[in-house]
Amino acid sequence: MSRRVASSSGAEAAQNGGNKDLTPQKEPPEGRVVLRKKVTLLRGISIIIGTIIGAGIFISPKGILKHSGSVGMSLVVWIACGVLSLFGALSYAELGTCIKKSGGHYIYILDTFGPLMAFVRLWADLIAIRPAGLAVISLAFGRYILEPIFAPCGVPEIAIKLATSIGITTVMYLNCMSVSWTARLQIFLTGCKLLAMAIIIIPGFYQLYKGNTQNFENAFQLESVQLTGLPLAFYSGMYAYAGWFYLNFVTEEVENPERTVPLAICISMAIVTICYVLTNVAYYAVMTAEELLASDAVAVTFAERVLGNFSTAVPIFVSLSCFGSMNGCLFAFSRMFYVASREGHLPEVLSMIHIRRHTPLPAVIILYPMTLLSLWSGDIYSLLNFMSFLRWLFIGVAVLGLIYLRYTKPDLPRPFKDR
């Protein structure tokens, strides 16, 4: 029930090396099956926030504290990483408004530096980066969805992987069935993430209001600041903010992308940065730096001290947060594979769209076996750490492409820059 289609970028452009045609595309002929424009501003914000905020801020936000050396410096790094991510996001906002094609990093590298570099980027994503990344997020979902059931005992590894497999299957099914329901679910799950952070922030600031500020005394002790550890602190922080680029993967499905893409990016980054900083301040209001570093699940430890019996709800919120990241990531990834197939870098079947549901069903399914293989094969964390370097490298290449386009195509329409 799928049909190969030329989406709004045009089949003719793809056949003739159309990656150099950066001008806005015409609307497809009536009756042609295309991915519909169903991503509104609210849905765009939910995609970005929902993919940035995963399990890390709830489980282990201690990488920055460990490598920065002090409470005050860790908060500075959180803010600095938010500002740096905003700069990268603004670069992608301009790219998304002048290259109105889905595909994110892949299509930007293709249109600026040619097919070879884009091909390498695509296959690194398909074989390693995306399956491993999705498997890691899904494992956190599987662990925390089962924790209330097995508490106070530990959750067996086989049970975690089975629950994780069910979660991955559910996300795949939803993305195959309906774009609208996928987007609505993402809005709901994003709301759950923000509610979970509010449950942490409000009691934490109440503790500050009561005068529990002892953990902020001598917050900037210079003797404890480790200059050699700051690069690792920034690496941990940038990883926590990763996800600001996912809306650019679905540009062709965004309503009025000239306005929606940059606005959604700016609003999302402001919300995430504020929430991250306030959440860490709340943690420090209740726990010392040593206690935070010693905790395996910071939000759970915080909740046990402040919320009493309500602390059992925290694992549920963490699992919902992970599920939202799974849903948003898969929604974005599938569009990159769909566009790559349209450009001839993947088998033609992946550019097919379901006639009735208007979803890129083959492009969604392709990640399913790769993710399950990563999940059950062994140490995916080592693979993810190694491939994360490649991910940031290619993001840097895409941003460099923005500067390159300004010199090589000065007349290219840039709605975001010209405002």
Coordinates of N, CA and C in Angstrom, one line a residue, residues 183-295:
A183 N 2.5 13.2 16.3 CA 2.7 14.5 16.7 C 1.9 14.9 18.0
R184 N 0.7 14.4 18.1 CA -0.1 14.6 19.3 C 0.5 13.9 20.5
L185 N 1.0 12.7 20.3 CA 1.6 12.0 21.4 C 2.9 12.7 21.8
Q186 N 3.6 13.3 20.9 CA 4.8 14.0 21.2 C 4.5 15.2 22.1
I187 N 3.4 15.9 21.8 CA 3.0 17.1 22.6 C 2.7 16.6 24.0
F188 N 1.9 15.5 24.1 CA 1.6 15.0 25.5 C 2.8 14.6 26.3
L189 N 3.8 13.9 25.6 CA 5.0 13.5 26.3 C 5.9 14.6 26.7
T190 N 5.9 15.7 25.8 CA 6.7 16.9 26.1 C 6.1 17.5 27.4
G191 N 4.8 17.6 27.4 CA 4.1 18.1 28.6 C 4.5 17.4 29.9
C192 N 4.6 16.0 29.8 CA 5.0 15.2 30.9 C 6.4 15.5 31.3
K193 N 7.3 15.7 30.4 CA 8.7 16.1 30.7 C 8.7 17.4 31.5
L194 N 8.0 18.4 31.0 CA 8.1 19.7 31.7 C 7.4 19.6 33.0
L195 N 6.4 18.8 33.2 CA 5.7 18.6 34.5 C 6.7 17.9 35.4
A196 N 7.4 16.9 35.0 CA 8.4 16.2 35.8 C 9.5 17.2 36.3
M197 N 9.9 18.1 35.4 CA 10.9 19.1 35.8 C 10.3 20.1 36.8
A198 N 9.1 20.4 36.6 CA 8.4 21.4 37.6 C 8.3 20.7 39.0
I199 N 8.0 19.4 39.0 CA 7.9 18.7 40.3 C 9.3 18.7 41.0
I200 N 10.4 18.8 40.3 CA 11.7 18.9 40.9 C 12.0 20.4 41.3
I201 N 11.7 21.3 40.3 CA 12.1 22.7 40.5 C 11.4 23.4 41.7
I202 N 10.1 23.2 41.7 CA 9.3 23.9 42.8 C 9.7 23.5 44.2
P203 N 9.8 22.2 44.5 CA 10.2 21.9 45.9 C 11.7 22.3 46.1
G204 N 12.5 22.3 45.1 CA 13.9 22.7 45.3 C 14.0 24.1 45.6
F205 N 13.2 25.0 44.9 CA 13.3 26.4 45.2 C 12.6 26.7 46.5
Y206 N 11.6 25.9 46.9 CA 11.0 26.1 48.3 C 12.1 25.8 49.4
Q207 N 13.0 24.9 49.1 CA 14.0 24.6 50.1 C 15.0 25.9 50.2
L208 N 15.2 26.5 49.0 CA 16.0 27.7 49.0 C 15.3 28.8 49.8
Y209 N 14.0 28.9 49.6 CA 13.2 29.9 50.2 C 13.3 29.8 51.8
K210 N 13.4 28.5 52.2 CA 13.4 28.2 53.6 C 14.8 28.5 54.2
G211 N 15.8 28.8 53.3 CA 17.1 29.2 53.8 C 18.2 28.1 53.6
N212 N 17.8 27.0 52.9 CA 18.8 25.9 52.7 C 19.8 26.3 51.6
T213 N 20.6 27.2 51.8 CA 21.6 27.6 50.8 C 23.0 27.2 51.1
Q214 N 23.2 26.3 52.1 CA 24.6 26.0 52.4 C 25.4 25.3 51.3
N215 N 24.7 24.7 50.4 CA 25.4 24.0 49.3 C 25.9 25.0 48.3
F216 N 25.5 26.2 48.4 CA 25.9 27.2 47.4 C 27.0 28.1 48.0
E217 N 27.4 27.9 49.3 CA 28.5 28.6 49.9 C 29.8 28.2 49.2
N218 N 30.6 29.2 48.9 CA 31.9 28.9 48.2 C 31.7 28.1 46.9
A219 N 30.7 28.5 46.2 CA 30.3 27.7 45.0 C 31.4 27.8 43.9
F220 N 32.2 28.9 43.9 CA 33.2 29.1 42.9 C 34.6 28.9 43.5
Q221 N 34.9 27.8 44.2 CA 36.2 27.6 44.8 C 37.2 27.3 43.7
L222 N 38.1 28.3 43.5 CA 39.1 28.2 42.4 C 40.0 27.0 42.5
E223 N 40.3 26.6 43.7 CA 41.2 25.5 43.8 C 40.6 24.1 43.4
S224 N 39.3 24.1 43.4 CA 38.6 22.8 43.0 C 38.3 22.8 41.5
V225 N 38.4 24.0 40.8 CA 38.1 24.0 39.4 C 39.2 23.3 38.6
Q226 N 38.8 22.4 37.7 CA 39.8 21.6 36.9 C 39.8 22.1 35.5
L227 N 40.8 22.9 35.1 CA 40.8 23.4 33.7 C 40.9 22.3 32.7
T228 N 41.7 21.3 33.1 CA 41.8 20.1 32.1 C 40.5 19.4 32.0
G229 N 39.6 19.5 32.9 CA 38.3 18.8 32.8 C 37.2 19.5 32.1
L230 N 37.5 20.8 31.9 CA 36.4 21.7 31.3 C 36.0 21.2 29.9
P231 N 36.9 20.8 29.1 CA 36.4 20.3 27.8 C 35.5 19.1 27.9
L232 N 35.8 18.2 28.8 CA 34.9 17.1 29.1 C 33.5 17.5 29.6
A233 N 33.6 18.6 30.5 CA 32.3 19.1 31.0 C 31.5 19.7 29.9
F234 N 32.1 20.4 29.0 CA 31.4 21.0 27.9 C 30.9 19.9 26.9
Y235 N 31.6 18.8 26.8 CA 31.2 17.7 25.9 C 29.9 17.1 26.5
S236 N 29.9 16.9 27.9 CA 28.7 16.4 28.5 C 27.6 17.3 28.4
G237 N 27.8 18.6 28.5 CA 26.7 19.6 28.4 C 26.2 19.7 27.0
M238 N 27.0 19.6 26.0 CA 26.5 19.7 24.6 C 25.7 18.4 24.3
Y239 N 26.2 17.3 24.8 CA 25.4 16.1 24.6 C 24.0 16.2 25.2
A240 N 23.9 16.9 26.4 CA 22.6 17.0 27.0 C 21.7 17.9 26.2
Y241 N 22.2 18.9 25.5 CA 21.4 19.8 24.7 C 21.2 19.3 23.2
A242 N 21.8 18.1 22.9 CA 21.7 17.6 21.5 C 20.2 17.3 21.2
G243 N 19.8 17.7 20.0 CA 18.4 17.5 19.6 C 17.8 18.8 19.0
W244 N 18.5 19.9 19.1 CA 17.9 21.2 18.6 C 17.8 21.2 17.1
F245 N 18.4 20.2 16.4 CA 18.4 20.2 15.0 C 17.4 19.3 14.4
Y246 N 16.6 18.6 15.2 CA 15.6 17.6 14.7 C 14.5 18.1 13.8
L247 N 14.1 19.3 14.1 CA 13.0 19.9 13.3 C 13.4 20.1 11.9
N248 N 14.7 20.3 11.6 CA 15.2 20.5 10.3 C 15.1 19.2 9.5
F249 N 14.9 18.1 10.1 CA 14.8 16.8 9.4 C 13.4 16.7 8.8
V250 N 12.5 17.5 9.2 CA 11.1 17.4 8.7 C 10.6 18.7 8.1
T251 N 11.5 19.5 7.5 CA 11.2 20.8 7.0 C 10.0 20.8 6.0
E252 N 10.0 19.8 5.1 CA 8.9 19.7 4.1 C 7.5 19.5 4.7
E253 N 7.5 19.1 5.9 CA 6.2 18.8 6.6 C 5.8 19.9 7.5
V254 N 6.6 21.0 7.6 CA 6.3 22.1 8.5 C 5.5 23.2 7.8
E255 N 4.4 23.6 8.5 CA 3.6 24.7 8.0 C 4.4 26.0 8.1
N256 N 4.4 26.7 6.9 CA 5.1 28.0 6.9 C 6.5 27.9 7.5
P257 N 7.4 27.1 6.9 CA 8.7 26.9 7.5 C 9.5 28.2 7.8
E258 N 9.3 29.2 6.9 CA 10.1 30.4 7.1 C 9.9 31.1 8.4
R259 N 8.7 30.9 9.0 CA 8.3 31.4 10.3 C 8.5 30.4 11.4
T260 N 7.9 29.2 11.1 CA 7.8 28.2 12.1 C 9.1 27.6 12.6
V261 N 10.1 27.3 11.7 CA 11.3 26.7 12.0 C 12.2 27.6 13.0
P262 N 12.5 28.8 12.6 CA 13.3 29.6 13.5 C 12.6 29.9 14.9
L263 N 11.2 30.2 14.8 CA 10.5 30.5 16.0 C 10.5 29.3 17.0
A264 N 10.2 28.1 16.4 CA 10.2 26.9 17.2 C 11.6 26.6 17.9
I265 N 12.6 26.8 17.1 CA 14.0 26.6 17.6 C 14.3 27.6 18.7
C266 N 14.0 28.8 18.6 CA 14.3 29.8 19.6 C 13.5 29.6 20.9
I267 N 12.3 29.4 20.7 CA 11.4 29.1 21.9 C 11.9 27.9 22.6
S268 N 12.1 26.8 21.9 CA 12.5 25.5 22.5 C 13.9 25.7 23.3
M269 N 14.8 26.3 22.7 CA 16.1 26.4 23.3 C 16.1 27.3 24.6
A270 N 15.2 28.3 24.6 CA 15.0 29.1 25.8 C 14.4 28.3 26.9
I271 N 13.4 27.5 26.5 CA 12.7 26.7 27.6 C 13.7 25.7 28.1
V272 N 14.4 25.0 27.2 CA 15.3 23.9 27.7 C 16.4 24.4 28.6
T273 N 17.0 25.5 28.2 CA 18.1 26.1 28.9 C 17.7 26.5 30.3
I274 N 16.5 27.2 30.4 CA 16.0 27.6 31.7 C 15.7 26.4 32.6
C275 N 15.0 25.4 32.0 CA 14.6 24.2 32.8 C 15.9 23.5 33.3
Y276 N 16.9 23.3 32.4 CA 18.1 22.6 32.8 C 18.8 23.3 34.0
V277 N 18.9 24.7 33.9 CA 19.6 25.4 34.9 C 18.8 25.4 36.2
L278 N 17.5 25.6 36.2 CA 16.7 25.6 37.4 C 16.7 24.2 38.0
T279 N 16.6 23.2 37.2 CA 16.6 21.8 37.8 C 17.9 21.5 38.5
N280 N 19.0 21.9 38.0 CA 20.3 21.7 38.7 C 20.4 22.5 40.0
V281 N 19.9 23.8 39.9 CA 19.8 24.6 41.2 C 19.0 23.9 42.2
A282 N 17.8 23.3 41.8 CA 17.0 22.6 42.7 C 17.7 21.4 43.3
Y283 N 18.4 20.6 42.5 CA 19.2 19.5 43.0 C 20.2 19.9 44.1
Y284 N 20.9 21.0 43.8 CA 21.9 21.5 44.7 C 21.3 22.1 46.0
A285 N 20.0 22.5 45.9 CA 19.4 23.0 47.1 C 19.1 21.8 48.1
V286 N 19.0 20.6 47.6 CA 18.7 19.5 48.5 C 19.9 18.6 48.7
M287 N 20.8 18.4 47.8 CA 21.9 17.5 47.8 C 23.2 18.3 47.7
T288 N 24.3 17.8 48.4 CA 25.6 18.3 48.3 C 26.2 17.8 47.0
A289 N 27.3 18.4 46.6 CA 28.0 18.0 45.3 C 28.4 16.5 45.5
E290 N 28.9 16.1 46.6 CA 29.4 14.8 46.9 C 28.2 13.8 46.8
E291 N 27.0 14.1 47.3 CA 25.9 13.3 47.3 C 25.4 13.1 45.8
L292 N 25.4 14.2 45.1 CA 24.9 14.2 43.7 C 25.9 13.3 42.9
L293 N 27.2 13.4 43.1 CA 28.1 12.5 42.3 C 28.0 11.1 42.7
A294 N 27.6 10.8 43.9 CA 27.5 9.4 44.4 C 26.1 8.7 44.0
S295 N 25.1 9.5 43.5 CA 23.8 9.0 43.2 C 23.8 8.4 41.8

